[in-house]
Each structure stands twice: as C-alpha cells, then as structure tokens.
Amino acid sequence: MKAMEQTLARGQQIQDNCSAVVKKLRAILHSTEEQLRVNKKQALFLTQLAAKTLPKGLHCLPLRLSNEYYALSQSQQQFPNQDKLEDPKLYHYALFSDNILAAAVVVNSTVTHAKDPSNHVFHIVTDKLNYAAMRMWFLANQPGQGTIEVRSIEEFTWLNSSYSPALKQLESQSMIDYYFKTHRASSDSNLKYRNPKYLSILNHLRFYLPEVFPKLDKVLFLDDDVVVQKDLTPLWKIKLNGKVNGAVETCGENFHQLRPHACGWAYGMNIFDLIEWRKQKITEIYHSWQKLNSDRLLWKLGTLPPGLITFWNKIFPLDRSWHILGLGYNPGVSHKDIERAAVVHYNGNLKPWLEIAIPKFRGYWSKFVDYDQAYLRTVTSILSAAPPPFILVCNSSHPPPPPIFFCSMP
C-alpha cells in the first residue's frame, strides 16, 4: 500500500509538472507568434525600403554621364536618323523611365532579337533630373541600327494639373502630407503605396500616348523592368479587331472591389492601337475615373487600377507566351515558361538591379549589361553570377550624411 501511495504521489507530481509545462509552452508559443508577427512586419518594411532606395551605383552613373553630356557641342548632342521618329510604317516603342541601366537593358535586348533593327524606333521619356544622363548613355551606346529618341517629360507643356486630374492629385497638399509627414508613415499599413514611383507623372504618361505620339498609329509600350527574348515585330501584325490594348490576360487573380471574379491584364508589354484610342476617347475615360477617385476611395495609387477600369472591354487578349510576369516577386516561376516567353517581366519589389533580386532570375537581365562599356568599367559587379548588386565605385572615404554621395569623375 505504501509503495502504491508513493507511486500515486509521484504520478500526481508529474501531472502537476505537466500542467506547468503546458502553460509554459503556451506562453512560449504566444511569444514566438508575436515575435514572428513583428519580424514579418519588419521584413515587409525593409523589403519596401530596399525596393525604393537608390543604390549608390545608380546614383553615381547619371552624375558622370550628365557631366560628360554638357561637355559636348550642340551638334554632338543630337541623335542620328531623326527622320524616322514619325514614320508610322516603322515599329515604335514607348519607354518611360528614370533608370538609365534598366532602359539600356530593354533597348539592348529588343535590338538583339529584332530581325531588322533598322526598322525599330525607341521613344524614351525621362524626367528633367535624368534627361542629360539618359541622352549621353544612348549617344555613347547607339542600339546598332535602331533609332533612339530621348525626351524630357517637361517638354510636354500640355501635361499640367489643369488638364490632367492625376497630376492635380499628385500636387495636392493631402498627397504631399501622405508622403512626407513622418507620423503618417508609421501608421500606414500599406507600405507599397508609399513608393516614390507613385509620385512620378512618368508613371501616368502611358494614358496619354496619342498626345505623346500624334502622328503614329500603333505603339508598343514596354516597362523598364522587362527583358525582351524574341523578335517582337509580329505584334504589329496582330489585328486587334476594334480593341485598343493588346495585352496578356491574368485570369484567376482577385481584383477586389473593382471586379472580384473578372480577368485582368498585365501592364509591361502592351500593343496600343492609337487610331482606336482616339476614336474611343480613352484618355477622356481615364480622366473621368480619376476625377471620381479624387478622394482615393476607389483605389489608393498607381496605374493598374485606373488601367483596368479605363480599358475595360477594350482588351485584345494576346497569347500568354508573349509576356510572362512574376520574376520580381515569385521564385516559383518555371524555367520552361521563362524560356518560351517573348518578354519576361520583373514586376514586384525584387528588381534585377537590386541586391534583393531573386538570384536565379538575375541572369536573364544582366546578360544585356555590357560591362566592357566605358562607363561601367569601374563597376564592381557579379550580377551575372550571384547575389551582390551592381555597384559603381564612389569616393566615400569621408561620406556626408545620406542620401548624398561623392562619385569619382575621370
């Protein structure tokens, strides 16, 4: 009996100990879950920060290019073949970007795969800050037999807040407060909407293609985070059957309050019929929706939501092999799909020129960067191999407070 009592007493003690252990494990689990939540929030913040932070190399390169551009004579600053810029029989590309290296990759990859580069014309629009640098880059790196035009968005004097509701909204006090008041930053859960690209009218210029190209009938719009892998000439031969925008559809996505179960489509590579655009008054439709969204209740920021609405029922679906998305956020994009695609798109935060890029996808982009080019010889880069990003050597032995950098000039 005594032995039994001792055994039962030990069992009771073990049970009491188990209850204590369970309570302790529950406390640890709760603490771990809370720490995981904090870490996820911090990771999201750091990813967004990395996505919108300009690497030193991409800061220094425009400074050096601008310095050399203004040393040229006026005749040396001109591009050849300017008579081709308004010829509707040629293949015209619209590229709106403030990223010189990204724009160079788009042009290089397109020309490389074009069957007859002499018939391809690239219209690049950038901002005033990068205008001289962008021109200098393409003056020094002519795209073979292709034709280049580089313009500043400031040249489009018609694009002002009295004409464009989007520009009026971007210049509003509420928008300035949203981006530059620190107390708003700490309370904003949608960090992606605080990316500076949303402040740039370059992002909205895609809705004014007929005004930008008044004498053209068709234009192929390319984002600056794409790489072209095949000849795109056949796109101009596709009949859009009265539609305005030839694009790859993205069915199965959830577009929330816009149309929950509808198919969307992808920006990044779009063939636009400017004749139908003018006839169907697409820009006016865009303006009407922007005015309805003046309080930003329909959508926050960006061009995809107004694009989905403006071009509703005006999309001609292209075969999916023309344009593959996801290389800037989805490591699961298959190698087979990438290889068969005419255009690969690094949409998302993990851009190929950033350190946070998905390593296995970076090579598709970096192979079109010419590291033997004079302006890139001081670049320390293993983009073609592994994770570190493109870095242009800057003299930072006594660096001032960020974001100012000193760049070595020859």
mmCIF file of C-alpha atoms in Angstrom:
data_model
loop_
_atom_site.group_PDB
_atom_site.id
_atom_site.type_symbol
_atom_site.label_atom_id
_atom_site.label_comp_id
_atom_site.label_asym_id
_atom_site.label_seq_id
_atom_site.Cartn_x
_atom_site.Cartn_y
_atom_site.Cartn_z
ATOM 1 C CA MET A 1 0.000 0.000 0.000
ATOM 2 C CA LYS A 2 2.822 2.350 0.863
ATOM 3 C CA ALA A 3 4.519 1.616 -2.451
ATOM 4 C CA MET A 4 1.227 2.287 -4.211
ATOM 5 C CA GLU A 5 0.770 5.596 -2.343
ATOM 6 C CA GLN A 6 4.286 6.677 -3.292
ATOM 7 C CA THR A 7 3.649 5.772 -6.941
ATOM 8 C CA LEU A 8 0.377 7.730 -6.995
ATOM 9 C CA ALA A 9 2.063 10.713 -5.322
ATOM 10 C CA ARG A 10 4.791 10.700 -7.936
ATOM 11 C CA GLY A 11 2.133 10.462 -10.684
ATOM 12 C CA GLN A 12 0.276 13.463 -9.206
ATOM 13 C CA GLN A 13 3.538 15.425 -9.093
ATOM 14 C CA ILE A 14 4.243 14.545 -12.732
ATOM 15 C CA GLN A 15 0.712 15.676 -13.686
ATOM 16 C CA ASP A 16 1.231 18.978 -11.856
ATOM 17 C CA ASN A 17 4.564 19.373 -13.614
ATOM 18 C CA CYS A 18 2.901 18.650 -16.993
ATOM 19 C CA SER A 19 0.317 21.384 -16.384
ATOM 20 C CA ALA A 20 3.093 23.821 -15.616
ATOM 21 C CA VAL A 21 4.980 22.735 -18.720
ATOM 22 C CA VAL A 22 1.857 23.144 -20.862
ATOM 23 C CA LYS A 23 1.344 26.680 -19.504
ATOM 24 C CA LYS A 24 4.987 27.478 -20.161
ATOM 25 C CA LEU A 25 4.819 26.070 -23.702
ATOM 26 C CA ARG A 26 1.685 28.099 -24.398
ATOM 27 C CA ALA A 27 3.448 31.242 -23.194
ATOM 28 C CA ILE A 28 6.458 30.451 -25.397
ATOM 29 C CA LEU A 29 4.184 29.782 -28.386
ATOM 30 C CA HIS A 30 2.358 33.085 -27.880
ATOM 31 C CA SER A 31 5.661 34.931 -27.530
ATOM 32 C CA THR A 32 7.031 33.232 -30.660
ATOM 33 C CA GLU A 33 3.920 34.078 -32.669
ATOM 34 C CA GLU A 34 4.159 37.700 -31.558
ATOM 35 C CA GLN A 35 7.846 37.790 -32.489
ATOM 36 C CA LEU A 36 7.020 36.246 -35.878
ATOM 37 C CA ARG A 37 4.389 38.941 -36.472
ATOM 38 C CA VAL A 38 6.906 41.667 -35.607
ATOM 39 C CA ASN A 39 9.575 40.073 -37.830
ATOM 40 C CA LYS A 40 7.154 39.783 -40.767
ATOM 41 C CA LYS A 41 6.207 43.431 -40.385
ATOM 42 C CA GLN A 42 9.863 44.432 -40.203
ATOM 43 C CA ALA A 43 10.720 42.261 -43.227
ATOM 44 C CA LEU A 44 7.915 43.897 -45.217
ATOM 45 C CA PHE A 45 9.167 47.347 -44.237
ATOM 46 C CA LEU A 46 12.776 46.519 -45.134
ATOM 47 C CA THR A 47 11.734 44.979 -48.466
ATOM 48 C CA GLN A 48 9.756 48.097 -49.363
ATOM 49 C CA LEU A 49 12.653 50.281 -48.230
ATOM 50 C CA ALA A 50 15.154 48.309 -50.308
ATOM 51 C CA ALA A 51 12.846 48.444 -53.334
ATOM 52 C CA LYS A 52 12.675 52.249 -53.339
ATOM 53 C CA THR A 53 16.229 53.015 -52.212
ATOM 54 C CA LEU A 54 18.567 54.099 -54.997
ATOM 55 C CA PRO A 55 21.814 52.078 -54.987
ATOM 56 C CA LYS A 56 24.985 54.168 -54.993
ATOM 57 C CA GLY A 57 25.930 52.922 -58.428
ATOM 58 C CA LEU A 58 22.676 54.048 -59.970
ATOM 59 C CA HIS A 59 23.182 57.411 -58.272
ATOM 60 C CA CYS A 60 26.750 57.922 -59.457
ATOM 61 C CA LEU A 61 26.264 56.799 -63.052
ATOM 62 C CA PRO A 62 23.857 59.630 -64.022
ATOM 63 C CA LEU A 63 26.154 62.213 -62.451
ATOM 64 C CA ARG A 64 29.102 61.129 -64.548
ATOM 65 C CA LEU A 65 27.005 60.878 -67.710
ATOM 66 C CA SER A 66 25.471 64.326 -67.176
ATOM 67 C CA ASN A 67 28.901 65.814 -66.643
ATOM 68 C CA GLU A 68 30.091 64.465 -69.988
ATOM 69 C CA TYR A 69 26.900 65.356 -71.858
ATOM 70 C CA TYR A 70 27.201 69.046 -71.095
ATOM 71 C CA ALA A 71 30.813 68.952 -72.288
ATOM 72 C CA LEU A 72 29.601 68.045 -75.790
ATOM 73 C CA SER A 73 28.925 70.579 -78.514
ATOM 74 C CA GLN A 74 25.311 71.088 -79.597
ATOM 75 C CA SER A 75 25.835 69.068 -82.780
ATOM 76 C CA GLN A 76 27.356 66.184 -80.786
ATOM 77 C CA GLN A 77 24.264 66.059 -78.584
ATOM 78 C CA GLN A 78 21.991 65.067 -81.474
ATOM 79 C CA PHE A 79 20.885 61.530 -82.365
ATOM 80 C CA PRO A 80 21.009 60.234 -85.953
ATOM 81 C CA ASN A 81 18.011 59.076 -88.043
ATOM 82 C CA GLN A 82 15.582 61.594 -86.542
ATOM 83 C CA ASP A 83 13.580 61.467 -89.773
ATOM 84 C CA LYS A 84 12.271 58.048 -88.656
ATOM 85 C CA LEU A 85 10.621 59.286 -85.468
ATOM 86 C CA GLU A 86 7.204 59.926 -87.003
ATOM 87 C CA ASP A 87 7.143 57.272 -89.709
ATOM 88 C CA PRO A 88 4.036 55.127 -88.997
ATOM 89 C CA LYS A 89 5.384 52.299 -91.190
ATOM 90 C CA LEU A 90 8.158 51.540 -88.682
ATOM 91 C CA TYR A 91 7.970 49.707 -85.329
ATOM 92 C CA HIS A 92 7.734 52.226 -82.493
ATOM 93 C CA TYR A 93 8.360 51.556 -78.799
ATOM 94 C CA ALA A 94 7.351 53.749 -75.847
ATOM 95 C CA LEU A 95 9.618 53.503 -72.798
ATOM 96 C CA PHE A 96 9.085 55.895 -69.869
ATOM 97 C CA SER A 97 11.861 55.591 -67.278
ATOM 98 C CA ASP A 98 14.262 57.416 -64.970
ATOM 99 C CA ASN A 99 16.523 54.351 -64.671
ATOM 100 C CA ILE A 100 19.329 54.504 -67.240
ATOM 101 C CA LEU A 101 20.647 50.971 -66.844
ATOM 102 C CA ALA A 102 17.160 49.457 -66.895
ATOM 103 C CA ALA A 103 16.252 51.387 -70.062
ATOM 104 C CA ALA A 104 19.517 50.258 -71.656
ATOM 105 C CA VAL A 105 18.686 46.602 -70.985
ATOM 106 C CA VAL A 106 15.212 46.980 -72.535
ATOM 107 C CA VAL A 107 16.658 48.569 -75.696
ATOM 108 C CA ASN A 108 19.625 46.178 -75.936
ATOM 109 C CA SER A 109 17.512 43.054 -75.512
ATOM 110 C CA THR A 110 14.933 44.278 -78.061
ATOM 111 C CA VAL A 111 17.506 45.173 -80.714
ATOM 112 C CA THR A 112 19.426 41.939 -80.140
ATOM 113 C CA HIS A 113 16.388 39.846 -81.089
ATOM 114 C CA ALA A 114 14.969 42.107 -83.828
ATOM 115 C CA LYS A 115 15.197 40.629 -87.328
ATOM 116 C CA ASP A 116 15.680 44.058 -88.891
ATOM 117 C CA PRO A 117 16.805 46.562 -86.202
ATOM 118 C CA SER A 118 16.829 49.457 -88.693
ATOM 119 C CA ASN A 119 13.013 49.444 -88.639
ATOM 120 C CA HIS A 120 12.752 49.769 -84.865
ATOM 121 C CA VAL A 121 12.389 53.173 -83.176
ATOM 122 C CA PHE A 122 12.664 53.683 -79.402
ATOM 123 C CA HIS A 123 10.989 56.706 -77.831
ATOM 124 C CA ILE A 124 12.358 57.188 -74.311
ATOM 125 C CA VAL A 125 10.821 59.770 -71.997
ATOM 126 C CA THR A 126 12.530 60.558 -68.702
ATOM 127 C CA ASP A 127 12.475 63.334 -66.112
ATOM 128 C CA LYS A 128 14.498 66.522 -66.040
ATOM 129 C CA LEU A 129 16.938 65.128 -63.489
ATOM 130 C CA ASN A 130 17.980 62.199 -65.719
ATOM 131 C CA TYR A 131 17.487 63.776 -69.151
ATOM 132 C CA ALA A 132 21.141 64.667 -69.874
ATOM 133 C CA ALA A 133 22.427 61.357 -68.477
ATOM 134 C CA MET A 134 19.926 59.292 -70.475
ATOM 135 C CA ARG A 135 20.866 61.091 -73.694
ATOM 136 C CA MET A 136 24.582 60.694 -73.007
ATOM 137 C CA TRP A 137 24.214 56.967 -72.402
ATOM 138 C CA PHE A 138 22.487 56.315 -75.708
ATOM 139 C CA LEU A 139 24.733 58.724 -77.604
ATOM 140 C CA ALA A 140 27.679 56.646 -76.403
ATOM 141 C CA ASN A 141 25.799 53.345 -76.835
ATOM 142 C CA GLN A 142 23.834 53.516 -80.074
ATOM 143 C CA PRO A 143 21.497 50.498 -80.373
ATOM 144 C CA GLY A 144 23.003 49.114 -83.568
ATOM 145 C CA GLN A 145 20.851 50.162 -86.500
ATOM 146 C CA GLY A 146 17.903 51.052 -84.253
ATOM 147 C CA THR A 147 16.768 54.637 -83.797
ATOM 148 C CA ILE A 148 16.671 56.390 -80.430
ATOM 149 C CA GLU A 149 14.797 59.438 -79.202
ATOM 150 C CA VAL A 150 15.198 60.744 -75.641
ATOM 151 C CA ARG A 151 12.817 63.420 -74.399
ATOM 152 C CA SER A 152 12.125 65.073 -71.062
ATOM 153 C CA ILE A 153 8.585 64.947 -69.717
ATOM 154 C CA GLU A 154 8.874 68.682 -69.078
ATOM 155 C CA GLU A 155 8.717 69.171 -72.859
ATOM 156 C CA PHE A 156 5.048 68.192 -72.783
ATOM 157 C CA THR A 157 3.727 71.571 -71.674
ATOM 158 C CA TRP A 158 0.144 70.411 -72.233
ATOM 159 C CA LEU A 159 0.602 67.902 -69.401
ATOM 160 C CA ASN A 160 -0.317 70.072 -66.429
ATOM 161 C CA SER A 161 -2.665 69.988 -63.457
ATOM 162 C CA SER A 162 -5.411 71.891 -65.338
ATOM 163 C CA TYR A 163 -5.512 69.137 -67.990
ATOM 164 C CA SER A 164 -4.605 66.012 -66.006
ATOM 165 C CA PRO A 165 -6.644 65.098 -62.875
ATOM 166 C CA ALA A 166 -3.874 62.653 -61.912
ATOM 167 C CA LEU A 167 -1.269 65.415 -61.909
ATOM 168 C CA LYS A 168 -3.593 67.673 -59.939
ATOM 169 C CA GLN A 169 -3.980 64.926 -57.374
ATOM 170 C CA LEU A 170 -0.218 64.309 -57.185
ATOM 171 C CA GLU A 171 0.372 68.005 -56.492
ATOM 172 C CA SER A 172 -2.308 68.224 -53.793
ATOM 173 C CA GLN A 173 -1.454 69.002 -50.181
ATOM 174 C CA SER A 174 -3.026 65.761 -48.982
ATOM 175 C CA MET A 175 -0.702 63.761 -51.246
ATOM 176 C CA ILE A 176 2.336 65.716 -50.044
ATOM 177 C CA ASP A 177 1.309 65.097 -46.430
ATOM 178 C CA TYR A 178 0.800 61.400 -47.156
ATOM 179 C CA TYR A 179 4.366 61.004 -48.410
ATOM 180 C CA PHE A 180 6.340 63.420 -46.284
ATOM 181 C CA LYS A 181 4.701 63.544 -42.846
ATOM 182 C CA THR A 182 6.554 61.015 -40.676
ATOM 183 C CA HIS A 183 3.629 60.351 -38.348
ATOM 184 C CA ARG A 184 1.659 59.118 -41.340
ATOM 185 C CA ALA A 185 4.469 56.778 -42.368
ATOM 186 C CA SER A 186 4.498 54.947 -39.050
ATOM 187 C CA SER A 187 0.746 54.369 -39.108
ATOM 188 C CA ASP A 188 0.389 53.312 -42.736
ATOM 189 C CA SER A 189 -0.082 49.562 -43.131
ATOM 190 C CA ASN A 190 0.071 49.688 -46.946
ATOM 191 C CA LEU A 191 3.757 50.446 -47.333
ATOM 192 C CA LYS A 192 3.767 49.584 -51.021
ATOM 193 C CA TYR A 193 1.684 52.685 -51.729
ATOM 194 C CA ARG A 194 4.458 54.877 -50.332
ATOM 195 C CA ASN A 195 6.854 54.007 -53.134
ATOM 196 C CA PRO A 196 8.091 57.260 -54.777
ATOM 197 C CA LYS A 197 7.212 55.916 -58.244
ATOM 198 C CA TYR A 198 3.598 56.782 -57.484
ATOM 199 C CA LEU A 199 4.591 60.453 -57.223
ATOM 200 C CA SER A 200 6.064 60.491 -60.729
ATOM 201 C CA ILE A 201 3.907 61.646 -63.614
ATOM 202 C CA LEU A 202 6.106 59.364 -65.752
ATOM 203 C CA ASN A 203 4.044 56.555 -64.285
ATOM 204 C CA HIS A 204 0.846 58.082 -65.699
ATOM 205 C CA LEU A 205 2.200 59.135 -69.095
ATOM 206 C CA ARG A 206 1.013 55.779 -70.519
ATOM 207 C CA PHE A 207 -2.529 57.207 -70.511
ATOM 208 C CA TYR A 208 -1.516 60.000 -72.914
ATOM 209 C CA LEU A 209 0.041 58.026 -75.772
ATOM 210 C CA PRO A 210 -1.931 59.736 -78.592
ATOM 211 C CA GLU A 211 -0.769 63.144 -77.329
ATOM 212 C CA VAL A 212 2.832 61.933 -76.994
ATOM 213 C CA PHE A 213 2.761 60.335 -80.477
ATOM 214 C CA PRO A 214 0.267 62.395 -82.519
ATOM 215 C CA LYS A 215 1.445 61.042 -85.904
ATOM 216 C CA LEU A 216 1.680 57.344 -85.047
ATOM 217 C CA ASP A 217 -0.984 54.664 -85.494
ATOM 218 C CA LYS A 218 0.435 51.894 -83.273
ATOM 219 C CA VAL A 219 2.987 51.814 -80.480
ATOM 220 C CA LEU A 220 4.364 49.048 -78.267
ATOM 221 C CA PHE A 221 4.593 50.084 -74.631
ATOM 222 C CA LEU A 222 7.370 48.475 -72.549
ATOM 223 C CA ASP A 223 8.048 48.876 -68.831
ATOM 224 C CA ASP A 224 11.673 49.412 -67.824
ATOM 225 C CA ASP A 225 11.758 46.212 -65.749
ATOM 226 C CA VAL A 226 11.311 43.836 -68.691
ATOM 227 C CA VAL A 227 13.730 41.869 -70.841
ATOM 228 C CA VAL A 228 12.925 41.005 -74.464
ATOM 229 C CA GLN A 229 13.875 37.477 -75.551
ATOM 230 C CA LYS A 230 12.352 37.229 -79.050
ATOM 231 C CA ASP A 231 11.601 39.346 -82.088
ATOM 232 C CA LEU A 232 8.538 41.484 -81.313
ATOM 233 C CA THR A 233 7.790 42.516 -84.900
ATOM 234 C CA PRO A 234 4.792 40.119 -85.244
ATOM 235 C CA LEU A 235 2.917 42.117 -82.600
ATOM 236 C CA TRP A 236 2.342 44.943 -85.094
ATOM 237 C CA LYS A 237 0.716 42.469 -87.494
ATOM 238 C CA ILE A 238 -1.889 41.301 -84.981
ATOM 239 C CA LYS A 239 -5.336 42.719 -85.751
ATOM 240 C CA LEU A 240 -6.906 43.949 -82.535
ATOM 241 C CA ASN A 241 -10.430 43.823 -84.034
ATOM 242 C CA GLY A 242 -11.531 47.215 -82.753
ATOM 243 C CA LYS A 243 -9.893 46.796 -79.348
ATOM 244 C CA VAL A 244 -7.410 49.375 -78.086
ATOM 245 C CA ASN A 245 -4.977 47.430 -75.920
ATOM 246 C CA GLY A 246 -3.345 44.132 -76.879
ATOM 247 C CA ALA A 247 -2.242 42.511 -73.620
ATOM 248 C CA VAL A 248 -1.745 39.180 -71.884
ATOM 249 C CA GLU A 249 -4.670 38.460 -69.587
ATOM 250 C CA THR A 250 -4.174 37.453 -65.953
ATOM 251 C CA CYS A 251 -7.272 35.406 -65.122
ATOM 252 C CA GLY A 252 -7.743 33.898 -61.686
ATOM 253 C CA GLU A 253 -6.398 36.983 -59.924
ATOM 254 C CA ASN A 254 -8.512 38.827 -57.349
ATOM 255 C CA PHE A 255 -9.027 42.479 -58.205
ATOM 256 C CA HIS A 256 -11.025 43.180 -55.037
ATOM 257 C CA GLN A 257 -13.739 45.820 -55.288
ATOM 258 C CA LEU A 258 -13.096 46.532 -58.972
ATOM 259 C CA ARG A 259 -14.429 43.231 -60.360
ATOM 260 C CA PRO A 260 -13.791 40.333 -57.943
ATOM 261 C CA HIS A 261 -14.051 37.433 -60.432
ATOM 262 C CA ALA A 262 -13.018 39.132 -63.677
ATOM 263 C CA CYS A 263 -9.906 38.612 -65.753
ATOM 264 C CA GLY A 264 -7.383 41.390 -65.535
ATOM 265 C CA TRP A 265 -4.455 42.051 -67.806
ATOM 266 C CA ALA A 266 -0.813 42.943 -67.436
ATOM 267 C CA TYR A 267 0.966 46.229 -67.996
ATOM 268 C CA GLY A 268 4.595 45.873 -69.079
ATOM 269 C CA MET A 269 4.212 44.858 -72.721
ATOM 270 C CA ASN A 270 1.171 46.263 -74.490
ATOM 271 C CA ILE A 271 0.490 46.949 -78.155
ATOM 272 C CA PHE A 272 -1.789 50.003 -78.442
ATOM 273 C CA ASP A 273 -3.908 50.929 -81.441
ATOM 274 C CA LEU A 274 -3.759 54.736 -81.276
ATOM 275 C CA ILE A 275 -6.363 55.169 -84.029
ATOM 276 C CA GLU A 276 -8.948 53.282 -81.953
ATOM 277 C CA TRP A 277 -7.692 55.049 -78.814
ATOM 278 C CA ARG A 278 -8.541 58.432 -80.312
ATOM 279 C CA LYS A 279 -11.827 57.185 -81.750
ATOM 280 C CA GLN A 280 -12.979 55.697 -78.432
ATOM 281 C CA LYS A 281 -11.683 58.682 -76.376
ATOM 282 C CA ILE A 282 -9.716 56.554 -73.928
ATOM 283 C CA THR A 283 -7.895 59.472 -72.305
ATOM 284 C CA GLU A 284 -11.230 61.171 -71.552
ATOM 285 C CA ILE A 285 -12.474 57.970 -69.899
ATOM 286 C CA TYR A 286 -9.298 57.863 -67.813
ATOM 287 C CA HIS A 287 -9.818 61.488 -66.750
ATOM 288 C CA SER A 288 -13.417 60.830 -65.708
ATOM 289 C CA TRP A 289 -12.356 57.944 -63.451
ATOM 290 C CA GLN A 290 -9.513 59.969 -61.945
ATOM 291 C CA LYS A 291 -11.968 62.733 -61.053
ATOM 292 C CA LEU A 292 -14.284 60.194 -59.418
ATOM 293 C CA ASN A 293 -11.309 58.965 -57.370
ATOM 294 C CA SER A 294 -10.173 62.408 -56.173
ATOM 295 C CA ASP A 295 -10.611 61.247 -52.559
ATOM 296 C CA ARG A 296 -8.719 57.987 -53.313
ATOM 297 C CA LEU A 297 -11.594 55.808 -52.067
ATOM 298 C CA LEU A 298 -11.903 53.715 -55.248
ATOM 299 C CA TRP A 299 -8.187 52.894 -55.268
ATOM 300 C CA LYS A 300 -5.140 54.232 -53.492
ATOM 301 C CA LEU A 301 -2.432 54.969 -56.043
ATOM 302 C CA GLY A 302 -0.757 53.517 -59.119
ATOM 303 C CA THR A 303 -1.762 52.955 -62.734
ATOM 304 C CA LEU A 304 -3.081 49.389 -62.756
ATOM 305 C CA PRO A 305 -6.447 50.087 -61.046
ATOM 306 C CA PRO A 306 -7.375 53.001 -63.365
ATOM 307 C CA GLY A 307 -5.981 50.998 -66.280
ATOM 308 C CA LEU A 308 -8.231 48.012 -65.508
ATOM 309 C CA ILE A 309 -11.264 50.298 -65.425
ATOM 310 C CA THR A 310 -10.347 52.571 -68.331
ATOM 311 C CA PHE A 311 -9.613 49.696 -70.710
ATOM 312 C CA TRP A 312 -12.484 47.504 -69.530
ATOM 313 C CA ASN A 313 -13.843 45.577 -72.524
ATOM 314 C CA LYS A 314 -11.205 47.188 -74.762
ATOM 315 C CA ILE A 315 -8.560 44.475 -74.370
ATOM 316 C CA PHE A 316 -7.469 42.088 -77.102
ATOM 317 C CA PRO A 317 -6.013 39.010 -75.337
ATOM 318 C CA LEU A 318 -2.546 38.044 -76.532
ATOM 319 C CA ASP A 319 -1.124 34.542 -76.227
ATOM 320 C CA ARG A 320 0.456 34.080 -72.787
ATOM 321 C CA SER A 321 3.829 33.239 -74.342
ATOM 322 C CA TRP A 322 4.243 36.898 -75.284
ATOM 323 C CA HIS A 323 4.616 38.102 -71.709
ATOM 324 C CA ILE A 324 5.491 36.226 -68.506
ATOM 325 C CA LEU A 325 5.174 38.018 -65.166
ATOM 326 C CA GLY A 326 6.378 37.449 -61.628
ATOM 327 C CA LEU A 327 10.186 37.488 -61.810
ATOM 328 C CA GLY A 328 10.257 40.327 -59.291
ATOM 329 C CA TYR A 329 8.341 38.543 -56.544
ATOM 330 C CA ASN A 330 7.657 34.870 -57.347
ATOM 331 C CA PRO A 331 10.566 32.383 -57.113
ATOM 332 C CA GLY A 332 8.208 29.694 -58.406
ATOM 333 C CA VAL A 333 8.023 30.959 -62.000
ATOM 334 C CA SER A 334 9.076 27.949 -64.059
ATOM 335 C CA HIS A 335 12.214 27.906 -66.185
ATOM 336 C CA LYS A 336 10.177 26.439 -69.047
ATOM 337 C CA ASP A 337 7.713 29.355 -69.034
ATOM 338 C CA ILE A 338 10.570 31.864 -68.921
ATOM 339 C CA GLU A 339 12.400 30.258 -71.835
ATOM 340 C CA ARG A 340 9.351 30.261 -74.109
ATOM 341 C CA ALA A 341 8.312 33.849 -73.274
ATOM 342 C CA ALA A 342 8.991 36.720 -75.675
ATOM 343 C CA VAL A 343 9.142 39.186 -72.787
ATOM 344 C CA VAL A 344 9.947 38.465 -69.130
ATOM 345 C CA HIS A 345 8.766 40.959 -66.544
ATOM 346 C CA TYR A 346 10.361 41.671 -63.147
ATOM 347 C CA ASN A 347 7.190 43.176 -61.715
ATOM 348 C CA GLY A 348 7.342 43.381 -57.926
ATOM 349 C CA ASN A 349 9.926 44.713 -55.487
ATOM 350 C CA LEU A 350 12.773 42.316 -56.279
ATOM 351 C CA LYS A 351 14.185 44.182 -59.285
ATOM 352 C CA PRO A 352 17.199 42.573 -61.006
ATOM 353 C CA TRP A 353 19.444 45.614 -60.385
ATOM 354 C CA LEU A 354 18.856 45.431 -56.609
ATOM 355 C CA GLU A 355 20.590 43.274 -54.028
ATOM 356 C CA ILE A 356 17.251 41.777 -53.026
ATOM 357 C CA ALA A 357 16.670 40.354 -56.527
ATOM 358 C CA ILE A 358 15.852 36.658 -56.880
ATOM 359 C CA PRO A 359 19.323 35.269 -57.757
ATOM 360 C CA LYS A 360 18.215 32.577 -60.218
ATOM 361 C CA PHE A 361 16.331 35.167 -62.323
ATOM 362 C CA ARG A 362 19.004 37.881 -62.392
ATOM 363 C CA GLY A 363 20.996 36.351 -65.244
ATOM 364 C CA TYR A 364 18.197 36.896 -67.780
ATOM 365 C CA TRP A 365 18.633 40.633 -67.165
ATOM 366 C CA SER A 366 22.360 41.027 -66.506
ATOM 367 C CA LYS A 367 23.453 39.362 -69.766
ATOM 368 C CA PHE A 368 22.294 42.503 -71.575
ATOM 369 C CA VAL A 369 24.514 44.785 -69.477
ATOM 370 C CA ASP A 370 27.758 45.456 -71.331
ATOM 371 C CA TYR A 371 30.424 45.556 -68.629
ATOM 372 C CA ASP A 372 33.091 46.409 -71.205
ATOM 373 C CA GLN A 373 31.332 49.722 -71.801
ATOM 374 C CA ALA A 374 33.500 52.689 -70.767
ATOM 375 C CA TYR A 375 31.075 53.982 -68.128
ATOM 376 C CA LEU A 376 30.813 50.588 -66.477
ATOM 377 C CA ARG A 377 34.492 49.666 -66.290
ATOM 378 C CA THR A 378 34.679 50.960 -62.741
ATOM 379 C CA VAL A 379 31.721 48.848 -61.811
ATOM 380 C CA THR A 380 32.232 46.021 -59.364
ATOM 381 C CA SER A 381 29.583 43.524 -60.337
ATOM 382 C CA ILE A 382 28.856 39.859 -60.339
ATOM 383 C CA LEU A 383 25.266 40.284 -61.475
ATOM 384 C CA SER A 384 25.846 37.547 -63.997
ATOM 385 C CA ALA A 385 26.774 35.137 -61.246
ATOM 386 C CA ALA A 386 25.466 35.687 -57.723
ATOM 387 C CA PRO A 387 23.607 37.953 -55.297
ATOM 388 C CA PRO A 388 25.572 41.237 -54.898
ATOM 389 C CA PRO A 389 24.127 44.159 -56.846
ATOM 390 C CA PHE A 390 25.535 46.460 -59.478
ATOM 391 C CA ILE A 391 27.814 48.921 -57.631
ATOM 392 C CA LEU A 392 29.612 51.845 -59.195
ATOM 393 C CA VAL A 393 32.664 52.799 -57.157
ATOM 394 C CA CYS A 394 32.111 56.127 -55.363
ATOM 395 C CA ASN A 395 34.640 58.097 -53.374
ATOM 396 C CA SER A 396 33.155 57.804 -49.909
ATOM 397 C CA SER A 397 36.209 57.984 -47.639
ATOM 398 C CA HIS A 398 34.539 60.884 -45.790
ATOM 399 C CA PRO A 399 30.878 60.368 -46.625
ATOM 400 C CA PRO A 400 28.412 63.130 -45.814
ATOM 401 C CA PRO A 401 25.019 62.308 -44.315
ATOM 402 C CA PRO A 402 22.833 60.228 -46.660
ATOM 403 C CA PRO A 403 21.455 60.445 -49.296
ATOM 404 C CA ILE A 404 24.394 62.483 -50.689
ATOM 405 C CA PHE A 405 27.213 60.521 -52.343
ATOM 406 C CA PHE A 406 30.514 61.630 -53.832
ATOM 407 C CA CYS A 407 31.183 59.978 -57.162
ATOM 408 C CA SER A 408 34.566 59.625 -58.784
ATOM 409 C CA MET A 409 34.802 61.585 -62.028
ATOM 410 C CA PRO A 410 37.599 60.857 -64.529
#
